[in-house]
Short mmCIF file of C-alpha atoms and ligand atoms in Angstrom, two decimals:
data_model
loop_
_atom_site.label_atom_id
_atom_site.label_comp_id
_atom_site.label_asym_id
_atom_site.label_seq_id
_atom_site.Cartn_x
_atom_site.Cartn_y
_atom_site.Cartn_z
CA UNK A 694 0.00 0.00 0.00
CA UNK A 695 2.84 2.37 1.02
CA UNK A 696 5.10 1.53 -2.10
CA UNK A 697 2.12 2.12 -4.47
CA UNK A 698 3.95 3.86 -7.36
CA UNK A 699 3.06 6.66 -8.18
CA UNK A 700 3.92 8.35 -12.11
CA UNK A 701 5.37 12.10 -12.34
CA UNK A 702 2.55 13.96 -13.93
CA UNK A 703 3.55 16.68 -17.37
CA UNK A 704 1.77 19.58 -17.47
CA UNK A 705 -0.41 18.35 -20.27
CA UNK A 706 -2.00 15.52 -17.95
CA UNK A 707 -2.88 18.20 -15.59
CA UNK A 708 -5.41 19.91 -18.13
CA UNK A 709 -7.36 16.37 -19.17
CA UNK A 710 -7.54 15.17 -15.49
CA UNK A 711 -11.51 15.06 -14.54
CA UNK A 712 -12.52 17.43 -11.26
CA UNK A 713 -11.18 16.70 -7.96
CA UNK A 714 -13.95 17.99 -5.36
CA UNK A 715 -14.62 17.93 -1.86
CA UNK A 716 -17.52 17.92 0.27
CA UNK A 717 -16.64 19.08 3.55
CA UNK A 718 -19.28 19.65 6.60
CA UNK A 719 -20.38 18.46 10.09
CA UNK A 720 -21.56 14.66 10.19
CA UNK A 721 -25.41 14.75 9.49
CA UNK A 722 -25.27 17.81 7.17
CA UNK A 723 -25.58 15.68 3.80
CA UNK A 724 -22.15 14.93 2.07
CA UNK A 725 -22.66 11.09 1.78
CA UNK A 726 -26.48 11.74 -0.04
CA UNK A 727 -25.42 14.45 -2.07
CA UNK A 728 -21.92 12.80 -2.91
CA UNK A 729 -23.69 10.12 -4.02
CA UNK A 730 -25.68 12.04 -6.66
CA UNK A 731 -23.27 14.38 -7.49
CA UNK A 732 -20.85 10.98 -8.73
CA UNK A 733 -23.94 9.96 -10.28
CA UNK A 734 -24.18 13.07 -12.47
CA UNK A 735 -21.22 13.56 -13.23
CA UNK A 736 -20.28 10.16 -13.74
CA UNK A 737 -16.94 10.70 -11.08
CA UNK A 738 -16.11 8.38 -8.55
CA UNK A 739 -17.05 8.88 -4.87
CA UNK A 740 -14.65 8.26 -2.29
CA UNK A 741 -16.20 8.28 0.47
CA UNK A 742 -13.51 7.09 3.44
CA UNK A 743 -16.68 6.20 6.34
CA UNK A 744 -17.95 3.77 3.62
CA UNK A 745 -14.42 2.38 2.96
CA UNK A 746 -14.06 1.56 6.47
CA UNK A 747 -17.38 0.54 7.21
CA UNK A 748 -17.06 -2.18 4.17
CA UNK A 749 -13.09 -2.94 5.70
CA UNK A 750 -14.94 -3.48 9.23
CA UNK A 751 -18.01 -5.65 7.41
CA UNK A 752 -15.50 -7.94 5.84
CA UNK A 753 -13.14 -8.14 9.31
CA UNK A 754 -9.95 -6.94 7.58
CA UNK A 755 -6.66 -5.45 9.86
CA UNK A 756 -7.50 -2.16 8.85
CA UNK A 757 -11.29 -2.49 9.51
CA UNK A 758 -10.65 -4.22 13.34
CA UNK A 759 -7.84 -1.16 13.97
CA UNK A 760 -10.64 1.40 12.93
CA UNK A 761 -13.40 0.28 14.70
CA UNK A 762 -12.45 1.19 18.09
CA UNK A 763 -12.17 4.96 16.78
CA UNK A 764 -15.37 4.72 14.98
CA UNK A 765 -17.29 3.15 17.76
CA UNK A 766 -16.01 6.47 19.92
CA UNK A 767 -16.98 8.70 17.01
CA UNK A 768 -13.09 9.55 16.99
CA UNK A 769 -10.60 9.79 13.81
CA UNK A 770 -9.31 7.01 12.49
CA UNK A 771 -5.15 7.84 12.46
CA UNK A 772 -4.31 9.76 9.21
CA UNK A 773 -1.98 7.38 8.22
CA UNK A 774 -4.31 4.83 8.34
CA UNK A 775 -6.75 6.78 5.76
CA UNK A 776 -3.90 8.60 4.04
CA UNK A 777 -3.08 5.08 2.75
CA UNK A 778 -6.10 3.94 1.76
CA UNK A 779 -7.59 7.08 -0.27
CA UNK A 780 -3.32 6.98 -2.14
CA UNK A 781 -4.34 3.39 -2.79
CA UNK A 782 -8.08 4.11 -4.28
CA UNK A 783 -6.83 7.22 -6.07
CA UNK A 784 -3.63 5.58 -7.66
CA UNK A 785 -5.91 2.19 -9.34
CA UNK A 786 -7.94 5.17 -10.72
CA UNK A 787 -8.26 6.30 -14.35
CA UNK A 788 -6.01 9.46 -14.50
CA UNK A 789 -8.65 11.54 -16.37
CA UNK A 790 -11.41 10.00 -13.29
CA UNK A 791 -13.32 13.29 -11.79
CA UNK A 792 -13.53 12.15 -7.81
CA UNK A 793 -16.31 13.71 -5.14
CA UNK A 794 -14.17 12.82 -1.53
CA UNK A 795 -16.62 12.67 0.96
CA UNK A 796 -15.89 12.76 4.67
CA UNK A 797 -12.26 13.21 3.19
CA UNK A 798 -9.63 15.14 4.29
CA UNK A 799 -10.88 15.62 7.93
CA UNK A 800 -7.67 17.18 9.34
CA UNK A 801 -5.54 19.78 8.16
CA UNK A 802 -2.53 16.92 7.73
CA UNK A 803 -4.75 14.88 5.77
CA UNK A 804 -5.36 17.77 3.33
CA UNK A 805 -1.87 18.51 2.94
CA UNK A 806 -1.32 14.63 2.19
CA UNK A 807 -4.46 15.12 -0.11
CA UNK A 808 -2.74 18.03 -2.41
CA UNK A 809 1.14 15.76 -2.57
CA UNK A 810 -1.01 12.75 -3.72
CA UNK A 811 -3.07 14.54 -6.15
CA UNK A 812 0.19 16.81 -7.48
CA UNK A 813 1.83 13.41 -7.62
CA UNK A 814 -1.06 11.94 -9.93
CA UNK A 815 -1.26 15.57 -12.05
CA UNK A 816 -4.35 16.88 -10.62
CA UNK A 817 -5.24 19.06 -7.53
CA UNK A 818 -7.94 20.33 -5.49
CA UNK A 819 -10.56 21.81 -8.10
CA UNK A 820 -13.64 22.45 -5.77
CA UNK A 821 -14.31 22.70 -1.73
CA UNK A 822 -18.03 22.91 -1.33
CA UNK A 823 -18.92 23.47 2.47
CA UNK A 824 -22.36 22.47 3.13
CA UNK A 825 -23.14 24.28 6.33
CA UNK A 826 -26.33 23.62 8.95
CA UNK A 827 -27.12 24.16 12.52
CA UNK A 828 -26.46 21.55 15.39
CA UNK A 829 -29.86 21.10 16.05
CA UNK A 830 -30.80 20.19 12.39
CA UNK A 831 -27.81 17.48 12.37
CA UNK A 832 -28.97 16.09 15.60
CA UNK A 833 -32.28 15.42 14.11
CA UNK A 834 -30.92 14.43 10.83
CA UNK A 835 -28.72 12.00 12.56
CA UNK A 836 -31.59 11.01 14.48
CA UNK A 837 -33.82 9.55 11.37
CA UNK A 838 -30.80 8.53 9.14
CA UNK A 839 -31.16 4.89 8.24
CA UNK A 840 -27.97 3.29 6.42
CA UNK A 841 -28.02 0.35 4.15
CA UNK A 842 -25.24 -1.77 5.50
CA UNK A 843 -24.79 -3.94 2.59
CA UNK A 844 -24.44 -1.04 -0.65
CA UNK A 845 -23.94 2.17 2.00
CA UNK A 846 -27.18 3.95 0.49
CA UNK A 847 -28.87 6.56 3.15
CA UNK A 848 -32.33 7.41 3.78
CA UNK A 849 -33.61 9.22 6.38
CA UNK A 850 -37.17 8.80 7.83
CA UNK A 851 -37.80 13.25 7.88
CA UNK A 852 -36.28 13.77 4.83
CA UNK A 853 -35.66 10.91 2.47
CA UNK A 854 -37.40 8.18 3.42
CA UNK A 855 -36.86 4.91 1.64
CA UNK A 856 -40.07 3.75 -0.47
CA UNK A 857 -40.54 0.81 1.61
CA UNK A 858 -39.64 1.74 5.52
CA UNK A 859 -36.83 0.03 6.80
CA UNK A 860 -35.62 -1.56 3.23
CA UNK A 861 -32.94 -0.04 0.77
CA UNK A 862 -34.37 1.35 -2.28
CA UNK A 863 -31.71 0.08 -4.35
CA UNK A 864 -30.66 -3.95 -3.12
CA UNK A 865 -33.70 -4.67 -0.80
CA UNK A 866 -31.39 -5.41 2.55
CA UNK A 867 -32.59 -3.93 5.72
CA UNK A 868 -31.87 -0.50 6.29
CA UNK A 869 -30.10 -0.06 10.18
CA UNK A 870 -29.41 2.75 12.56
CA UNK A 871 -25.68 3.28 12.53
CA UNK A 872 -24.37 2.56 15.87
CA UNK A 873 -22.12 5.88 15.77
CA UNK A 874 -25.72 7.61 15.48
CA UNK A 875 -26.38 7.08 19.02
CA UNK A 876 -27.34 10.73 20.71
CA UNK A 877 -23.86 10.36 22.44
CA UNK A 878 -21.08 9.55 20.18
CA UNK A 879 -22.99 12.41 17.73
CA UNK A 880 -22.35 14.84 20.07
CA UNK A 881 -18.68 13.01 20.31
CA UNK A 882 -18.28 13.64 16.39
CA UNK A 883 -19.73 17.28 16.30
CA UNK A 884 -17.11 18.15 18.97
CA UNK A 885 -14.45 16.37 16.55
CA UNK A 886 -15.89 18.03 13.57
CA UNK A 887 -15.65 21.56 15.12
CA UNK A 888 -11.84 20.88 16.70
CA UNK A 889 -10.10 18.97 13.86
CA UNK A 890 -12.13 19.37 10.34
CA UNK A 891 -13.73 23.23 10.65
CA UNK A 892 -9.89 24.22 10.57
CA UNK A 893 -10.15 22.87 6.49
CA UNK A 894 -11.93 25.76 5.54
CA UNK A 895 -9.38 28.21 6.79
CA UNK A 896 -6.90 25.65 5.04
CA UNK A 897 -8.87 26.05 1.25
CA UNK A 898 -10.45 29.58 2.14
CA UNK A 899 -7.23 31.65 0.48
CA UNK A 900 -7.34 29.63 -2.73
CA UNK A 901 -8.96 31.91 -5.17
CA UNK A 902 -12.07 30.85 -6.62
CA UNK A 903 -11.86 26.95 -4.99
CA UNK A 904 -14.44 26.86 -1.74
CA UNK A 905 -18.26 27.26 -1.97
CA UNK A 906 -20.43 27.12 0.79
CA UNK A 907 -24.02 26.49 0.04
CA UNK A 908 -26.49 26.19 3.07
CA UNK A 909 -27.22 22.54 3.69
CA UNK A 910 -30.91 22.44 5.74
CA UNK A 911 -32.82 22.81 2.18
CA UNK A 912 -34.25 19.46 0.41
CA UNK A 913 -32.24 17.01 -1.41
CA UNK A 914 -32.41 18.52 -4.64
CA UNK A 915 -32.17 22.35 -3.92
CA UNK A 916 -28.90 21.32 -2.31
CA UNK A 917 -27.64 19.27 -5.32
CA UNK A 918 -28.64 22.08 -7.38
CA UNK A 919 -26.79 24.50 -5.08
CA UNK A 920 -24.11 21.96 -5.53
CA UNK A 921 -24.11 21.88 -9.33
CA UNK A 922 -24.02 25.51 -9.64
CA UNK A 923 -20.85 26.05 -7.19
CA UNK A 924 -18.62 23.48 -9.91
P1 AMP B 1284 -18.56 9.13 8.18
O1 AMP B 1284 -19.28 8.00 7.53
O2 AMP B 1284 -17.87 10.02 7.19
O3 AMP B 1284 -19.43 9.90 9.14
O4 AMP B 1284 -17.38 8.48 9.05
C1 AMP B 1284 -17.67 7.59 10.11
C2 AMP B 1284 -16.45 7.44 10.99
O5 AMP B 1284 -15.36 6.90 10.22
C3 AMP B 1284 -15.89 8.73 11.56
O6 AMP B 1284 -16.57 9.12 12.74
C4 AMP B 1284 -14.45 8.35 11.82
O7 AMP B 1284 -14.32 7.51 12.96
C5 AMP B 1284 -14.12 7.49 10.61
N1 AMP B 1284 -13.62 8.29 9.47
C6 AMP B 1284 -14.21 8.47 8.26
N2 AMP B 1284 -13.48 9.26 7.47
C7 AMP B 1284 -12.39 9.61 8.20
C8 AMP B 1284 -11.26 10.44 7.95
N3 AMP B 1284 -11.10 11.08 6.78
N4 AMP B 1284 -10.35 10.56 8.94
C9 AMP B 1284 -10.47 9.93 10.12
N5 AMP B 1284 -11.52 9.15 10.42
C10 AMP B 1284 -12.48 8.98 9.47
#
């Protein structure tokens, strides 16, 4: 995973390499829904790291056993740890690939890793959208999300509710409450969210014409459009 080679990009590559965009904002506030359907318009890949390491911890591997302790707590997972894995997703990637990172970088270190990666691979940072909403409209968010554990699709029971309740719209399996919902641990991961990733939008604030923030307590599709519009 560490030795994963990575080619010296020529100026030329830089141009034809698809959008590199970020979705950065507190847990509850959207980015795995909208990341979802922003990929699917677009056609990019979504990396979304929670879903990587949800699938690692599904299928019992060393790196989903050494995350779930941190999970479980609502903590980070060590950047190391996810440095590695989003270098290994990006580098079996087509170069010209447009990406939506989701839940990805969450620390200032991880977003300096992000920009040597991408520089490495001849692209960069296109896009930072910040979706941004109050506490109290994350707590209840988080408090009717419903997860599908086997494809990672999310519903939520105000907002976006499956069309059968408790069943994923798209492969049928039973839609569960993710234990790092619990009223606790959220307020765990807001904490987290306001200490370690709200420093990110200092990071990406002086890069001219890169961040967007677009209000995230609208429906589903004003946001995407909101989205949309900020590329
Ligand atoms: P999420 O699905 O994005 O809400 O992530 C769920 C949990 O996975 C987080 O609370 C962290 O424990 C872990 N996690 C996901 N992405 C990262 C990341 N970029 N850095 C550290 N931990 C992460």
């Amino acid at each position: 995973m560490e030795g994963t080679p990575l080619h010296e990009a020529a100026p030329t590559e830089r141009m034809e390499s698809g959008m590199n965009v970020i979705l950065l904002g507190p847990p509850g506030v959207g980015k795995g829904t909208q990341g979802v359907l922003l990929a699917e318009a677009k056609s990019w890949k979504h990396i979304a790291t929670g879903d990587i390491l949800r699938a690692n911890r599904r299928e019992g591997t060393p790196l989903g056993q050494e995350a779930q302790k941190y999970m479980d707590a609502g903590e980070l997972v060590p950047d190391e740890l996810i440095v590695a894995m989003v270098k290994e997703t990006l580098a079996a990637m087509p170069g010209d690939q447009g990406v939506v990172f989701d839940g990805f970088p969450r620390t200032v270190p991880q977003a300096e890793a992000l920009d040597l990666a991408l520089e490495q691979l001849g692209r960069r940072v296109d896009r930072v959208v910040v979706l941004e909403a109050d506490d109290d409209v994350l707590v209840k968010r988080i408090a009717g999300r419903r997860s599908c554990p086997d494809c990672g699709s999310v519903f939520n029971v105000y907002a976006n509710a499956p069309k059968q309740e408790g069943v994923c719209d798209k492969c049928a399996a039973a839609l569960v409450h993710r234990p790092d919902d619990n009223p606790e641990t959220v307020q765990n991961r807001l904490d987290v969210y306001k200490a370690q990733t709200e420093p990110l939008i200092q990071f990406y604030q002086d890069r001219a014409g890169v961040m967007a923030k677009i209000p995230g307590e609208g429906g589903v599709d004003e946001i995407q459009q909101g989205i949309l519009a900020a590329l």
